[in-house]
């Protein structure tokens, strides 16, 4: 039981780290001479500008920003609730709230990454990029980490449901 508990704690910490990195790092869409994330766009690795309401699809990018930040916060809250529930509740009631919060975090990641996937073409067609062929770019590692974090948060949420019945 102790090994399983240690594994779940480690899994949860990795999930939170993946969410944090994918939310703040600047590599959701990359190409030759440019890279962009949900906060900035950088041309020539030196000319970085924040995404603002001059972007035609700003509402979509705000949705991605909000859901990714919310998923990171929910994942951290779930960890603290897990620690509190570990010592406070009796066996049948443990980890249900943690599981629900973690599954909500999973849902937020899925929504954010799905919106970015769906609106990618419109997001990178903006005239802000100038001569760079942004449509010819590819998904960066932060985008991939967001989907990996989705899988990790889903698995950890399900593990909490399974763990609540264990002695």
mmCIF file of C-alpha atoms in Angstrom:
data_model
loop_
_atom_site.group_PDB
_atom_site.id
_atom_site.type_symbol
_atom_site.label_atom_id
_atom_site.label_comp_id
_atom_site.label_asym_id
_atom_site.label_seq_id
_atom_site.Cartn_x
_atom_site.Cartn_y
_atom_site.Cartn_z
ATOM 1 C CA UNK A 1 0.000 0.000 0.000
ATOM 2 C CA UNK A 2 2.826 2.382 0.839
ATOM 3 C CA UNK A 3 4.500 1.743 -2.520
ATOM 4 C CA UNK A 4 1.238 2.399 -4.336
ATOM 5 C CA UNK A 5 0.763 5.593 -2.386
ATOM 6 C CA UNK A 6 4.301 6.761 -3.197
ATOM 7 C CA UNK A 7 3.733 5.967 -6.872
ATOM 8 C CA UNK A 8 0.519 7.986 -6.958
ATOM 9 C CA UNK A 9 2.163 10.943 -5.223
ATOM 10 C CA UNK A 10 5.017 10.870 -7.734
ATOM 11 C CA UNK A 11 2.565 10.536 -10.613
ATOM 12 C CA UNK A 12 0.605 13.520 -9.331
ATOM 13 C CA UNK A 13 3.703 15.683 -8.957
ATOM 14 C CA UNK A 14 4.788 14.802 -12.497
ATOM 15 C CA UNK A 15 1.305 15.732 -13.762
ATOM 16 C CA UNK A 16 1.495 19.125 -12.057
ATOM 17 C CA UNK A 17 4.990 19.755 -13.437
ATOM 18 C CA UNK A 18 3.892 18.862 -16.977
ATOM 19 C CA UNK A 19 0.911 21.189 -16.712
ATOM 20 C CA UNK A 20 3.060 24.020 -15.404
ATOM 21 C CA UNK A 21 5.697 23.613 -18.122
ATOM 22 C CA UNK A 22 3.177 23.324 -20.939
ATOM 23 C CA UNK A 23 1.321 26.408 -19.701
ATOM 24 C CA UNK A 24 4.280 28.767 -19.387
ATOM 25 C CA UNK A 25 6.804 27.557 -21.953
ATOM 26 C CA UNK A 26 6.945 29.123 -25.399
ATOM 27 C CA UNK A 27 6.671 26.198 -27.773
ATOM 28 C CA UNK A 28 3.079 25.404 -28.719
ATOM 29 C CA UNK A 29 3.674 26.148 -32.409
ATOM 30 C CA UNK A 30 7.188 26.258 -33.857
ATOM 31 C CA UNK A 31 8.795 26.703 -37.227
ATOM 32 C CA UNK A 32 11.793 28.181 -38.991
ATOM 33 C CA UNK A 33 12.570 31.461 -37.252
ATOM 34 C CA UNK A 34 9.489 31.690 -35.065
ATOM 35 C CA UNK A 35 7.765 30.076 -32.110
ATOM 36 C CA UNK A 36 4.580 30.865 -30.290
ATOM 37 C CA UNK A 37 2.672 29.741 -27.256
ATOM 38 C CA UNK A 38 -0.554 30.756 -25.598
ATOM 39 C CA UNK A 39 0.977 33.983 -24.265
ATOM 40 C CA UNK A 40 3.577 35.283 -26.775
ATOM 41 C CA UNK A 41 4.772 35.033 -30.326
ATOM 42 C CA UNK A 42 8.452 35.309 -31.044
ATOM 43 C CA UNK A 43 10.067 36.021 -34.397
ATOM 44 C CA UNK A 44 13.804 35.525 -34.843
ATOM 45 C CA UNK A 45 14.044 34.475 -31.169
ATOM 46 C CA UNK A 46 14.470 38.103 -30.127
ATOM 47 C CA UNK A 47 11.341 39.921 -31.238
ATOM 48 C CA UNK A 48 8.688 38.652 -28.803
ATOM 49 C CA UNK A 49 5.291 40.259 -28.458
ATOM 50 C CA UNK A 50 2.396 39.383 -26.195
ATOM 51 C CA UNK A 51 -0.781 38.100 -27.760
ATOM 52 C CA UNK A 52 -3.488 40.700 -27.276
ATOM 53 C CA UNK A 53 -6.898 41.605 -28.604
ATOM 54 C CA UNK A 54 -5.441 42.680 -31.960
ATOM 55 C CA UNK A 55 -5.290 38.961 -32.781
ATOM 56 C CA UNK A 56 -8.431 37.970 -34.715
ATOM 57 C CA UNK A 57 -8.842 34.769 -32.711
ATOM 58 C CA UNK A 58 -8.071 36.307 -29.321
ATOM 59 C CA UNK A 59 -11.160 34.770 -27.704
ATOM 60 C CA UNK A 60 -9.905 31.307 -28.630
ATOM 61 C CA UNK A 61 -6.446 31.936 -27.223
ATOM 62 C CA UNK A 62 -8.000 33.326 -24.030
ATOM 63 C CA UNK A 63 -9.980 30.110 -23.700
ATOM 64 C CA UNK A 64 -6.794 28.078 -23.981
ATOM 65 C CA UNK A 65 -5.017 30.348 -21.489
ATOM 66 C CA UNK A 66 -7.840 30.137 -18.956
ATOM 67 C CA UNK A 67 -8.271 26.382 -19.150
ATOM 68 C CA UNK A 68 -4.551 25.650 -18.926
ATOM 69 C CA UNK A 69 -4.099 27.924 -15.903
ATOM 70 C CA UNK A 70 -7.212 26.478 -14.284
ATOM 71 C CA UNK A 71 -6.005 22.920 -14.882
ATOM 72 C CA UNK A 72 -2.660 23.697 -13.264
ATOM 73 C CA UNK A 73 -4.356 25.266 -10.242
ATOM 74 C CA UNK A 74 -6.811 22.376 -9.918
ATOM 75 C CA UNK A 75 -3.991 19.837 -10.089
ATOM 76 C CA UNK A 76 -2.129 21.594 -7.271
ATOM 77 C CA UNK A 77 -5.316 21.909 -5.200
ATOM 78 C CA UNK A 78 -6.000 18.206 -5.735
ATOM 79 C CA UNK A 79 -2.582 17.369 -4.337
ATOM 80 C CA UNK A 80 -3.173 19.403 -1.177
ATOM 81 C CA UNK A 81 -6.636 17.908 -0.763
ATOM 82 C CA UNK A 82 -5.070 14.471 -1.191
ATOM 83 C CA UNK A 83 -2.623 15.116 1.639
ATOM 84 C CA UNK A 84 -5.416 16.396 3.878
ATOM 85 C CA UNK A 85 -7.692 13.472 3.085
ATOM 86 C CA UNK A 86 -4.929 10.974 3.662
ATOM 87 C CA UNK A 87 -4.944 11.639 7.383
ATOM 88 C CA UNK A 88 -8.443 13.005 8.034
ATOM 89 C CA UNK A 89 -11.043 10.752 6.445
ATOM 90 C CA UNK A 90 -11.950 7.125 7.015
ATOM 91 C CA UNK A 91 -11.257 4.602 4.334
ATOM 92 C CA UNK A 92 -14.437 4.546 2.235
ATOM 93 C CA UNK A 93 -14.553 8.335 1.920
ATOM 94 C CA UNK A 94 -10.903 8.977 1.090
ATOM 95 C CA UNK A 95 -9.768 10.455 -2.178
ATOM 96 C CA UNK A 96 -13.203 10.937 -3.773
ATOM 97 C CA UNK A 97 -12.865 14.725 -3.654
ATOM 98 C CA UNK A 98 -9.253 14.478 -4.830
ATOM 99 C CA UNK A 99 -10.342 12.321 -7.742
ATOM 100 C CA UNK A 100 -13.084 14.743 -8.727
ATOM 101 C CA UNK A 101 -10.721 17.719 -8.636
ATOM 102 C CA UNK A 102 -8.080 15.830 -10.621
ATOM 103 C CA UNK A 103 -10.640 14.762 -13.227
ATOM 104 C CA UNK A 104 -11.775 18.399 -13.511
ATOM 105 C CA UNK A 105 -8.140 19.319 -14.121
ATOM 106 C CA UNK A 106 -8.033 16.653 -16.803
ATOM 107 C CA UNK A 107 -11.157 18.087 -18.412
ATOM 108 C CA UNK A 108 -9.650 21.584 -18.450
ATOM 109 C CA UNK A 109 -6.478 20.356 -20.148
ATOM 110 C CA UNK A 110 -8.531 18.502 -22.733
ATOM 111 C CA UNK A 111 -10.645 21.578 -23.459
ATOM 112 C CA UNK A 112 -7.619 23.877 -23.760
ATOM 113 C CA UNK A 113 -5.597 21.567 -26.005
ATOM 114 C CA UNK A 114 -8.652 20.738 -28.110
ATOM 115 C CA UNK A 115 -9.522 24.390 -28.666
ATOM 116 C CA UNK A 116 -5.911 25.092 -29.659
ATOM 117 C CA UNK A 117 -5.941 22.112 -32.019
ATOM 118 C CA UNK A 118 -9.212 23.202 -33.604
ATOM 119 C CA UNK A 119 -8.364 26.907 -33.954
ATOM 120 C CA UNK A 120 -4.687 26.451 -34.853
ATOM 121 C CA UNK A 121 -5.111 27.428 -38.502
ATOM 122 C CA UNK A 122 -6.986 30.622 -37.667
ATOM 123 C CA UNK A 123 -4.585 31.530 -34.859
ATOM 124 C CA UNK A 124 -1.558 31.372 -37.116
ATOM 125 C CA UNK A 125 -3.027 33.132 -40.110
ATOM 126 C CA UNK A 126 -2.778 36.526 -38.475
ATOM 127 C CA UNK A 127 -0.931 39.316 -40.311
ATOM 128 C CA UNK A 128 1.163 39.833 -37.167
ATOM 129 C CA UNK A 129 3.695 37.295 -38.363
ATOM 130 C CA UNK A 130 4.796 39.265 -41.402
ATOM 131 C CA UNK A 131 6.988 37.352 -43.837
ATOM 132 C CA UNK A 132 7.197 34.159 -41.758
ATOM 133 C CA UNK A 133 5.239 31.203 -43.081
ATOM 134 C CA UNK A 134 3.595 30.319 -39.819
ATOM 135 C CA UNK A 135 1.084 27.938 -41.368
ATOM 136 C CA UNK A 136 4.025 25.720 -42.306
ATOM 137 C CA UNK A 137 4.999 25.268 -38.663
ATOM 138 C CA UNK A 138 4.400 22.279 -36.447
ATOM 139 C CA UNK A 139 3.194 21.588 -32.949
ATOM 140 C CA UNK A 140 5.886 22.189 -30.356
ATOM 141 C CA UNK A 141 6.818 20.255 -27.265
ATOM 142 C CA UNK A 142 4.636 22.354 -24.938
ATOM 143 C CA UNK A 143 1.574 21.344 -26.928
ATOM 144 C CA UNK A 144 2.632 17.694 -26.735
ATOM 145 C CA UNK A 145 3.286 18.047 -22.994
ATOM 146 C CA UNK A 146 -0.239 19.391 -22.581
ATOM 147 C CA UNK A 147 -1.654 16.202 -24.118
ATOM 148 C CA UNK A 148 0.683 14.050 -22.022
ATOM 149 C CA UNK A 149 -0.479 15.980 -18.938
ATOM 150 C CA UNK A 150 -4.055 15.223 -19.991
ATOM 151 C CA UNK A 151 -3.292 11.501 -19.944
ATOM 152 C CA UNK A 152 -1.434 11.752 -16.630
ATOM 153 C CA UNK A 153 -4.202 13.712 -14.905
ATOM 154 C CA UNK A 154 -6.819 11.302 -16.226
ATOM 155 C CA UNK A 155 -4.853 8.306 -14.976
ATOM 156 C CA UNK A 156 -4.151 9.848 -11.584
ATOM 157 C CA UNK A 157 -7.809 10.822 -11.185
ATOM 158 C CA UNK A 158 -8.817 7.244 -11.908
ATOM 159 C CA UNK A 159 -6.105 5.918 -9.582
ATOM 160 C CA UNK A 160 -7.522 8.006 -6.739
ATOM 161 C CA UNK A 161 -10.917 6.393 -7.311
ATOM 162 C CA UNK A 162 -9.334 2.946 -7.171
ATOM 163 C CA UNK A 163 -7.182 3.851 -4.175
ATOM 164 C CA UNK A 164 -10.167 4.957 -2.077
ATOM 165 C CA UNK A 165 -11.232 1.320 -1.676
ATOM 166 C CA UNK A 166 -7.808 -0.072 -0.774
ATOM 167 C CA UNK A 167 -6.722 -0.764 2.778
#
